[in-house]
Coordinates of C-alpha atoms in Angstrom, one line a residue:
X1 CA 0.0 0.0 0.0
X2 CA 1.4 3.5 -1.0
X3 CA 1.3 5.8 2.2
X4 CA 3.3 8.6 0.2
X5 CA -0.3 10.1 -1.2
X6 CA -1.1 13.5 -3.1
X7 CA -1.9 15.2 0.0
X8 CA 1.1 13.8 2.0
X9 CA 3.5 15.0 -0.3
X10 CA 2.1 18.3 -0.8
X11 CA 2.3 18.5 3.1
X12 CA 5.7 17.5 3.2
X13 CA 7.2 19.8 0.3
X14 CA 5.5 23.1 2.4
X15 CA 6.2 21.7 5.8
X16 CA 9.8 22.1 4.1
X17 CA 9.8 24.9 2.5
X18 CA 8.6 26.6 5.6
X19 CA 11.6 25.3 7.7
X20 CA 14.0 26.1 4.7
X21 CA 12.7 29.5 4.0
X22 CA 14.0 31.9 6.9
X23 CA 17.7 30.1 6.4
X24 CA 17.2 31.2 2.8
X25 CA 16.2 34.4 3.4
X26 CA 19.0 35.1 5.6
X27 CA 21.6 33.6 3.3
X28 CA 20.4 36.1 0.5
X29 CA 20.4 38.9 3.0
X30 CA 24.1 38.4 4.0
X31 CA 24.6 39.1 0.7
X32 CA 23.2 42.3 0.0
X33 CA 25.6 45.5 -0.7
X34 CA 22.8 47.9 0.9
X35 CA 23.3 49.1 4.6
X36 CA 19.9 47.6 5.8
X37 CA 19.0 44.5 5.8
X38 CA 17.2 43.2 2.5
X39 CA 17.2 40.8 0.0
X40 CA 19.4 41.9 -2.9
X41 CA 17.8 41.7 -6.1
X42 CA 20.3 43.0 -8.9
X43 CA 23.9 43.0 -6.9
X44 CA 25.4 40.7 -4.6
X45 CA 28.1 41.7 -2.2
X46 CA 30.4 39.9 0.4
X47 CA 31.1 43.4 1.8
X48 CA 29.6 42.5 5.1
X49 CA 31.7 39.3 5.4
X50 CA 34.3 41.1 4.9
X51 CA 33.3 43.7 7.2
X52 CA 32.5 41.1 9.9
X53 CA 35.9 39.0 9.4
X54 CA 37.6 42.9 10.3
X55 CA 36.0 43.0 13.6
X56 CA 37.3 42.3 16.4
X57 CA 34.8 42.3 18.6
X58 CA 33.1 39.3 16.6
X59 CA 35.9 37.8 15.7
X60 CA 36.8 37.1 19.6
X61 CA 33.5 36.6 20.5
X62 CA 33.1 33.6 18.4
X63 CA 36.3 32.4 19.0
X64 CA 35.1 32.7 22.8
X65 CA 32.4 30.7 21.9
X66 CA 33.9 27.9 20.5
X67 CA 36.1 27.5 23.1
X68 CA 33.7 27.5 25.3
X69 CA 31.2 25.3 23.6
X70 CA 34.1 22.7 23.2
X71 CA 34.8 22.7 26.5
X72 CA 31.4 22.5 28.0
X73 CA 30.8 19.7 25.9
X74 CA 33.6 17.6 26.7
X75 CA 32.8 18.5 30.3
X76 CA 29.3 16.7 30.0
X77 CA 30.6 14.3 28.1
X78 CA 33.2 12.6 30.4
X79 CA 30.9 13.5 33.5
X80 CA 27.7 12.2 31.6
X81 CA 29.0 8.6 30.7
X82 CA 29.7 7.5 35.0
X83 CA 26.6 9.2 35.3
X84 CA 24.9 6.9 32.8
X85 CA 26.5 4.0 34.4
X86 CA 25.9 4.9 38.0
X87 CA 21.7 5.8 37.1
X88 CA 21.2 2.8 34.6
X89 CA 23.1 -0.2 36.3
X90 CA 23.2 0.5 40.2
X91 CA 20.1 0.5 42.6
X92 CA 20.7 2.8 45.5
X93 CA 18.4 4.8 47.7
X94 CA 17.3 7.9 45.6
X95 CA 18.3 7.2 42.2
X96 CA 15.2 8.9 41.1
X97 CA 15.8 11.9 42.9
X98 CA 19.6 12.5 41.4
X99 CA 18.1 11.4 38.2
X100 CA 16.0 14.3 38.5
X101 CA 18.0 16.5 39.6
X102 CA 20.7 16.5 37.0
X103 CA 18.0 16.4 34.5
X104 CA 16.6 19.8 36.5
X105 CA 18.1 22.2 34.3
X106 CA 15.9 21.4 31.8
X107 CA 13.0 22.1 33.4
X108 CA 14.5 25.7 35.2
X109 CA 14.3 28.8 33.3
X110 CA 17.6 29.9 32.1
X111 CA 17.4 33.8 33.6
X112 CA 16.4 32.1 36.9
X113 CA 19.9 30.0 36.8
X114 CA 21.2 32.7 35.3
X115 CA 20.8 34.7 38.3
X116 CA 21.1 31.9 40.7
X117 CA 24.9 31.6 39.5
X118 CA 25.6 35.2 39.3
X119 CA 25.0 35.5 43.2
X120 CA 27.0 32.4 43.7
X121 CA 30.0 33.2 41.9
X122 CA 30.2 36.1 43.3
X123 CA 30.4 34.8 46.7
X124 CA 33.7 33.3 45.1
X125 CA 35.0 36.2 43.9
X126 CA 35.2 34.4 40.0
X127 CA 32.1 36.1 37.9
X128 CA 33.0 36.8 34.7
X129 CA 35.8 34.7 34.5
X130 CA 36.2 32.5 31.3
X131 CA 36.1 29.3 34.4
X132 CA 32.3 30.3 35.6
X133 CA 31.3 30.6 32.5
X134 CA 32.6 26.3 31.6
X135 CA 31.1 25.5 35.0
X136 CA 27.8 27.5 34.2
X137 CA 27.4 26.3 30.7
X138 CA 28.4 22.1 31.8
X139 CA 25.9 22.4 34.1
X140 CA 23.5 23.6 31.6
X141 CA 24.0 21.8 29.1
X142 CA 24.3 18.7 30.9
X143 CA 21.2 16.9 30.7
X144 CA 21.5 16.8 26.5
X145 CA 24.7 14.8 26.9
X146 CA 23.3 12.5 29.8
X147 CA 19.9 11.6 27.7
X148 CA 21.7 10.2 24.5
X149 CA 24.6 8.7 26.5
X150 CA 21.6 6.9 28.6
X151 CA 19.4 6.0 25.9
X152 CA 22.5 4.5 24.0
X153 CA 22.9 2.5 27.3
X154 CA 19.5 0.6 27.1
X155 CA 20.0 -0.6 23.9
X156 CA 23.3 -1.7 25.1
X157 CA 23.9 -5.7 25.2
X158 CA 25.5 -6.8 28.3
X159 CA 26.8 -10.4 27.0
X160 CA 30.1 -9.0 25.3
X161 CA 31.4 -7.2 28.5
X162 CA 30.2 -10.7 30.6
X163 CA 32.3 -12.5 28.6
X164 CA 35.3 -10.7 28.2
X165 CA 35.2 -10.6 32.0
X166 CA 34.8 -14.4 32.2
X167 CA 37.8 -15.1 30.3
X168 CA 39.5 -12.7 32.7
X169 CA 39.5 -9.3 31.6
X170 CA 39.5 -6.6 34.5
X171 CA 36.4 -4.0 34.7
X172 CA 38.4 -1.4 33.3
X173 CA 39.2 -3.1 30.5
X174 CA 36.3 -4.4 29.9
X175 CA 34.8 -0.5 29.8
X176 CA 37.5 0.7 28.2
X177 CA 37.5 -2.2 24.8
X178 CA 34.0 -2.7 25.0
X179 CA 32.0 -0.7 26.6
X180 CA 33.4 2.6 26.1
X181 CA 33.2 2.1 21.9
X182 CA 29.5 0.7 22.2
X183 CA 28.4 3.8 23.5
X184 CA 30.4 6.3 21.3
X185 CA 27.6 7.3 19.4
X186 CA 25.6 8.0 22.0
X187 CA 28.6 9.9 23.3
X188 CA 29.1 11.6 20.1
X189 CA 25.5 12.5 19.6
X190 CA 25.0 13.8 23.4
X191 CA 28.7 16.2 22.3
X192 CA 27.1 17.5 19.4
X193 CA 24.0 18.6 21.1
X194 CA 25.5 19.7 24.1
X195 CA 27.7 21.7 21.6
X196 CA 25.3 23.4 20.2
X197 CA 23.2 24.1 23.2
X198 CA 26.3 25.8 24.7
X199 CA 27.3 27.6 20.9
X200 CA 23.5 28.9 21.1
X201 CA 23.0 30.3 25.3
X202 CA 22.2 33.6 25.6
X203 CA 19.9 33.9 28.5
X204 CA 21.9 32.6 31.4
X205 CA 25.2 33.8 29.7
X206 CA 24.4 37.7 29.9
X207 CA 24.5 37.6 33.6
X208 CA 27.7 35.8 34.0
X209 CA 29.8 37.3 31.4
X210 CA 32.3 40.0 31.2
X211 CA 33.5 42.4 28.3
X212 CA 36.7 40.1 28.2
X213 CA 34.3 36.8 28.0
X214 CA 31.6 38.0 25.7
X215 CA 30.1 35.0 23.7
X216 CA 28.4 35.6 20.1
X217 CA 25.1 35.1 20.9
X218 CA 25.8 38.0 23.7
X219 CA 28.0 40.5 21.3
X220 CA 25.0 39.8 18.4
X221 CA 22.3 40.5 20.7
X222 CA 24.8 43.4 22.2
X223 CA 25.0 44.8 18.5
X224 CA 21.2 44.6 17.7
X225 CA 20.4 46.5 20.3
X226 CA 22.3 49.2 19.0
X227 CA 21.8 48.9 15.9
X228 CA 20.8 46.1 12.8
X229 CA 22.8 45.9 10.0
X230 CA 23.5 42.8 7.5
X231 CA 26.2 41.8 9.7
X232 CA 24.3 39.8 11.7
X233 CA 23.1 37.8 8.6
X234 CA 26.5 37.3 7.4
X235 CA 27.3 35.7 11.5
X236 CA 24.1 33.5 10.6
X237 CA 25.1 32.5 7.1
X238 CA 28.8 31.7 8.6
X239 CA 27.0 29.9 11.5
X240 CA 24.9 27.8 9.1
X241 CA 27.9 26.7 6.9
X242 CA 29.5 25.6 10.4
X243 CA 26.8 23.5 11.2
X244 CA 26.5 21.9 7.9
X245 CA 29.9 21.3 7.6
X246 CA 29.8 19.4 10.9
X247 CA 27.2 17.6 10.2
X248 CA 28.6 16.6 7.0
X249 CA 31.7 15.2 8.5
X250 CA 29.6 13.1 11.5
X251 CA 27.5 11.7 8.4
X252 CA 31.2 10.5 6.6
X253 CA 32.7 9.4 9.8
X254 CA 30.0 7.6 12.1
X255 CA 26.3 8.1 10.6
X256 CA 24.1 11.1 11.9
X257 CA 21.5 8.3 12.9
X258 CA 24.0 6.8 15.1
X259 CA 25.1 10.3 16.7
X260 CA 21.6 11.6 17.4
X261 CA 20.0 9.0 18.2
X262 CA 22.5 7.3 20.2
X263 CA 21.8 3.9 18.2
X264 CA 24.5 1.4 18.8

């Protein structure tokens, strides 16, 4: 029976075009050589990439934030997978409770943890620092990493990492040969969302940054405020090639179903 109908495909090609269109639109409007943003009709320009690329202030900002991003990431990452293991294969009084609570900042709005950590790095004297702003952003973007490394878990077999154990293998090894490469994509996918998460904070980040730590969501929301210019398209279009690209590469080297869905 052929589900892919007249009416389904219709709904799928404007369900498209309506998630494509805005990136398009953007794209075109990094493009234009007028100083407001619109769509160029009769002359393209890579002025404002050029313009963008002589900036300083964006040009640190965004190599702020993929440091940052990186960093939080990995942070989640290695804390996520003894997390996983500790939630998914141990019984202990309140599992439920620390499984909700490191899911929590999920469910808390970000100015509200945004403000939370303001007060309580400044009881430590290290607001603004690039350091508050790895801890701040692990913690927020912690849960991503923890779901996917989880749900990779589940569908995880125990039989290879019983037997390599009964023909003598110690428990690290056993994680480290068998476990630890069975849940890679899980790991991997968990990364590339916690990545982005972190790439993408705003909210939360405002609070606890400093003119020496400004991220790019903050110095694009800074420069918006002050003005809006097709810079900020050409920051989108170089976003969106970033993105692609990395996408592109997961697809070569492990399989984006694998990465974000954690399938083994």
């Amino acid at each position: 029976m052929n589900r892919n109908g007249l009416f389904a495909l219709v709904f799928h090609s404007l369900f498209s075009v309506f998630l494509a269109a805005p990136l398009v639109i953007v794209c075109l409007v990094a493009f234009t050589p007028d100083n407001m943003l619109s769509v160029p009709t009769l002359h393209f320009s890579v002025r404002w990439f050029v313009a963008l690329f002589n900036d300083n202030g964006f040009v640190t900002a965004f190599c702020n934030s993929m440091g940052l991003a990186t960093l939080a990431a990995t942070g989640a990452a290695l804390l996520g997978v003894p997390a996983a293991l500790g939630l998914l294969r141990y019984s202990f009084p309140g599992r439920a409770a620390l499984n909700g609570l490191l899911l929590s900042p999920l469910m808390i709005p970000p100015v509200v943890l945004g403000v939370a950590l303001l007060r309580l790095f400044n009881e430590f004297g290290v607001n603004g620092s690039f350091t508050s702003l790895v801890l701040a952003h692990v913690m927020l973007i912690f849960p991503y990493s923890l779901r996917l490394i989880m749900a990779s878990m589940v569908s995880l077999s125990r039989e290879p990492e019983h037997a390599a154990m009964s023909l003598g293998a110690s428990a690290w090894t056993t994680f480290r040969r068998i476990t630890l490469p069975a849940l890679l994509p899980g790991i991997l996918g968990g990364w590339v969302l916690a990545f982005a998460s972190s790439f993408d904070e705003l909210t939360a980040t405002i609070f606890l940054a400093s003119p020496a730590t400004l991220t790019l969501p903050v110095r694009i929301y800074m420069s918006m405020t002050e003005t809006v210019d097709p810079m900020v398209a050409a920051v989108a279009v170089v976003i969106i090639v970033i993105t692609v690209g990395l996408m592109f590469v997961l697809d070569r080297l492990v399989g984006l179903d694998k990465v974000l869905m954690g399938k083994n």
